[in-house]
Amino acid sequence: MMIRDTLNGIETSDNISILLPEVKKSSETSISYNGLLSNSGAEKVYLHYGFDGWSNSETVAMKKSLSGVFNAEVKINGKDELNFCFKDNANNWDNNNGSDWKVEIK
């Protein structure tokens, strides 16, 4: 999957965005999700993330905005790569067709 830089952050083609021009070490970034799970009616969506090949992985509940977009803040604790995917309250996953999402940490 191609990730492209935009003025508001890095955006993927299936409605997932990271709201910093660059994901930087020891910073925070916001991840927004309006993909397969939310479009299928999920009431709750969780962000599952880790760093540098999934070390220090965590799962956090995302907050749903009035527009239906789910958002979560992530503290960048990795060196090279942020890895992430999403699941809903029925344990359905959106993991980029098994590839997960990966964003370089600068």
PDB file of C-alpha atoms in Angstrom:
ATOM      1  CA  MET A   1       0.000   0.000   0.000  1.00  0.00           C
ATOM      2  CA  MET A   2       1.293   3.412  -0.895  1.00  0.00           C
ATOM      3  CA  ILE A   3       1.467   6.063   1.805  1.00  0.00           C
ATOM      4  CA  ARG A   4       1.713   9.636   0.590  1.00  0.00           C
ATOM      5  CA  ASP A   5       2.647  12.856   2.366  1.00  0.00           C
ATOM      6  CA  THR A   6       0.000  15.573   2.543  1.00  0.00           C
ATOM      7  CA  LEU A   7      -0.073  18.977   4.193  1.00  0.00           C
ATOM      8  CA  ASN A   8      -2.022  17.485   7.114  1.00  0.00           C
ATOM      9  CA  GLY A   9       0.070  14.364   7.592  1.00  0.00           C
ATOM     10  CA  ILE A  10       0.564  11.031   5.957  1.00  0.00           C
ATOM     11  CA  GLU A  11      -2.520   9.453   4.440  1.00  0.00           C
ATOM     12  CA  THR A  12      -3.218   6.025   3.014  1.00  0.00           C
ATOM     13  CA  SER A  13      -5.732   5.344   0.296  1.00  0.00           C
ATOM     14  CA  ASP A  14      -8.218   3.588   2.587  1.00  0.00           C
ATOM     15  CA  ASN A  15      -9.011   6.386   5.024  1.00  0.00           C
ATOM     16  CA  ILE A  16      -6.239   5.905   7.581  1.00  0.00           C
ATOM     17  CA  SER A  17      -4.130   8.913   8.433  1.00  0.00           C
ATOM     18  CA  ILE A  18      -1.235   9.822  10.673  1.00  0.00           C
ATOM     19  CA  LEU A  19      -1.418  13.462  11.630  1.00  0.00           C
ATOM     20  CA  LEU A  20       2.192  14.578  11.489  1.00  0.00           C
ATOM     21  CA  PRO A  21       4.227  15.321   8.360  1.00  0.00           C
ATOM     22  CA  GLU A  22       6.832  12.970   9.820  1.00  0.00           C
ATOM     23  CA  VAL A  23       6.534  10.472  12.646  1.00  0.00           C
ATOM     24  CA  LYS A  24       9.406  11.515  14.893  1.00  0.00           C
ATOM     25  CA  LYS A  25      11.170   9.700  17.722  1.00  0.00           C
ATOM     26  CA  SER A  26       9.967  10.599  21.222  1.00  0.00           C
ATOM     27  CA  SER A  27       6.985  12.562  19.905  1.00  0.00           C
ATOM     28  CA  GLU A  28       3.253  11.907  19.805  1.00  0.00           C
ATOM     29  CA  THR A  29       1.191  11.376  16.712  1.00  0.00           C
ATOM     30  CA  SER A  30      -2.518  11.050  16.088  1.00  0.00           C
ATOM     31  CA  ILE A  31      -3.857   8.147  14.053  1.00  0.00           C
ATOM     32  CA  SER A  32      -7.301   8.505  12.507  1.00  0.00           C
ATOM     33  CA  TYR A  33      -9.284   5.604  11.099  1.00  0.00           C
ATOM     34  CA  ASN A  34     -12.349   5.571   8.870  1.00  0.00           C
ATOM     35  CA  GLY A  35     -11.830   2.265   7.116  1.00  0.00           C
ATOM     36  CA  LEU A  36     -13.381  -1.164   6.688  1.00  0.00           C
ATOM     37  CA  LEU A  37     -14.438  -1.680  10.321  1.00  0.00           C
ATOM     38  CA  SER A  38     -16.046   1.717  10.817  1.00  0.00           C
ATOM     39  CA  ASN A  39     -17.690   1.505   7.397  1.00  0.00           C
ATOM     40  CA  SER A  40     -19.147  -1.876   8.457  1.00  0.00           C
ATOM     41  CA  GLY A  41     -20.833  -0.306  11.490  1.00  0.00           C
ATOM     42  CA  ALA A  42     -18.338  -1.004  14.299  1.00  0.00           C
ATOM     43  CA  GLU A  43     -19.313   0.844  17.461  1.00  0.00           C
ATOM     44  CA  LYS A  44     -15.822   0.521  18.946  1.00  0.00           C
ATOM     45  CA  VAL A  45     -12.463   0.343  17.186  1.00  0.00           C
ATOM     46  CA  TYR A  46      -9.113  -0.400  18.805  1.00  0.00           C
ATOM     47  CA  LEU A  47      -5.668   0.528  17.549  1.00  0.00           C
ATOM     48  CA  HIS A  48      -3.104  -2.255  17.920  1.00  0.00           C
ATOM     49  CA  TYR A  49       0.398  -0.876  17.507  1.00  0.00           C
ATOM     50  CA  GLY A  50       4.060  -1.564  18.176  1.00  0.00           C
ATOM     51  CA  PHE A  51       7.483  -0.513  17.007  1.00  0.00           C
ATOM     52  CA  ASP A  52      10.357  -1.925  14.991  1.00  0.00           C
ATOM     53  CA  GLY A  53       8.660  -5.208  14.064  1.00  0.00           C
ATOM     54  CA  TRP A  54       5.927  -5.151  16.730  1.00  0.00           C
ATOM     55  CA  SER A  55       8.034  -4.865  19.888  1.00  0.00           C
ATOM     56  CA  ASN A  56       6.345  -3.153  22.851  1.00  0.00           C
ATOM     57  CA  SER A  57       2.918  -3.678  21.287  1.00  0.00           C
ATOM     58  CA  GLU A  58      -0.231  -2.240  22.855  1.00  0.00           C
ATOM     59  CA  THR A  59      -3.937  -2.113  22.076  1.00  0.00           C
ATOM     60  CA  VAL A  60      -5.832   1.088  22.870  1.00  0.00           C
ATOM     61  CA  ALA A  61      -9.454   2.101  22.418  1.00  0.00           C
ATOM     62  CA  MET A  62      -9.946   4.784  19.790  1.00  0.00           C
ATOM     63  CA  LYS A  63     -12.354   7.688  20.367  1.00  0.00           C
ATOM     64  CA  LYS A  64     -15.180   8.078  17.880  1.00  0.00           C
ATOM     65  CA  SER A  65     -15.841  11.617  16.647  1.00  0.00           C
ATOM     66  CA  LEU A  66     -19.284  12.949  15.768  1.00  0.00           C
ATOM     67  CA  SER A  67     -18.419  12.409  12.104  1.00  0.00           C
ATOM     68  CA  GLY A  68     -17.745   8.712  12.758  1.00  0.00           C
ATOM     69  CA  VAL A  69     -13.948   8.849  12.435  1.00  0.00           C
ATOM     70  CA  PHE A  70     -11.992   6.989  15.132  1.00  0.00           C
ATOM     71  CA  ASN A  71      -8.893   8.672  16.628  1.00  0.00           C
ATOM     72  CA  ALA A  72      -6.048   7.702  18.975  1.00  0.00           C
ATOM     73  CA  GLU A  73      -2.841   9.342  20.181  1.00  0.00           C
ATOM     74  CA  VAL A  74       0.388   7.322  20.100  1.00  0.00           C
ATOM     75  CA  LYS A  75       3.660   8.076  21.882  1.00  0.00           C
ATOM     76  CA  ILE A  76       6.477   7.123  19.502  1.00  0.00           C
ATOM     77  CA  ASN A  77       8.784   4.800  21.464  1.00  0.00           C
ATOM     78  CA  GLY A  78      10.528   3.086  18.568  1.00  0.00           C
ATOM     79  CA  LYS A  79      13.646   3.736  16.537  1.00  0.00           C
ATOM     80  CA  ASP A  80      12.808   2.891  12.940  1.00  0.00           C
ATOM     81  CA  GLU A  81       9.180   1.940  12.332  1.00  0.00           C
ATOM     82  CA  LEU A  82       5.646   2.321  13.704  1.00  0.00           C
ATOM     83  CA  ASN A  83       3.572  -0.819  13.026  1.00  0.00           C
ATOM     84  CA  PHE A  84      -0.207  -0.814  13.429  1.00  0.00           C
ATOM     85  CA  CYS A  85      -3.563  -2.354  12.547  1.00  0.00           C
ATOM     86  CA  PHE A  86      -7.132  -2.117  13.851  1.00  0.00           C
ATOM     87  CA  LYS A  87      -9.808  -4.356  15.407  1.00  0.00           C
ATOM     88  CA  ASP A  88     -13.395  -3.852  16.490  1.00  0.00           C
ATOM     89  CA  ASN A  89     -15.350  -4.952  19.551  1.00  0.00           C
ATOM     90  CA  ALA A  90     -16.386  -8.198  17.748  1.00  0.00           C
ATOM     91  CA  ASN A  91     -12.679  -9.048  17.202  1.00  0.00           C
ATOM     92  CA  ASN A  92     -12.795  -8.388  13.445  1.00  0.00           C
ATOM     93  CA  TRP A  93      -9.443  -7.084  12.171  1.00  0.00           C
ATOM     94  CA  ASP A  94      -8.403  -4.588   9.523  1.00  0.00           C
ATOM     95  CA  ASN A  95      -4.742  -5.415   9.032  1.00  0.00           C
ATOM     96  CA  ASN A  96      -4.156  -4.166   5.484  1.00  0.00           C
ATOM     97  CA  ASN A  97      -4.802  -7.616   3.981  1.00  0.00           C
ATOM     98  CA  GLY A  98      -2.281  -9.232   6.327  1.00  0.00           C
ATOM     99  CA  SER A  99       0.463  -6.679   5.655  1.00  0.00           C
ATOM    100  CA  ASP A 100      -0.334  -4.323   8.576  1.00  0.00           C
ATOM    101  CA  TRP A 101       0.627  -0.677   8.231  1.00  0.00           C
ATOM    102  CA  LYS A 102       4.194   0.494   8.648  1.00  0.00           C
ATOM    103  CA  VAL A 103       5.412   4.075   8.879  1.00  0.00           C
ATOM    104  CA  GLU A 104       9.050   5.116   9.057  1.00  0.00           C
ATOM    105  CA  ILE A 105      10.113   6.939  12.222  1.00  0.00           C
ATOM    106  CA  LYS A 106      12.430   9.858  11.485  1.00  0.00           C
TER     107      LYS A 106
END
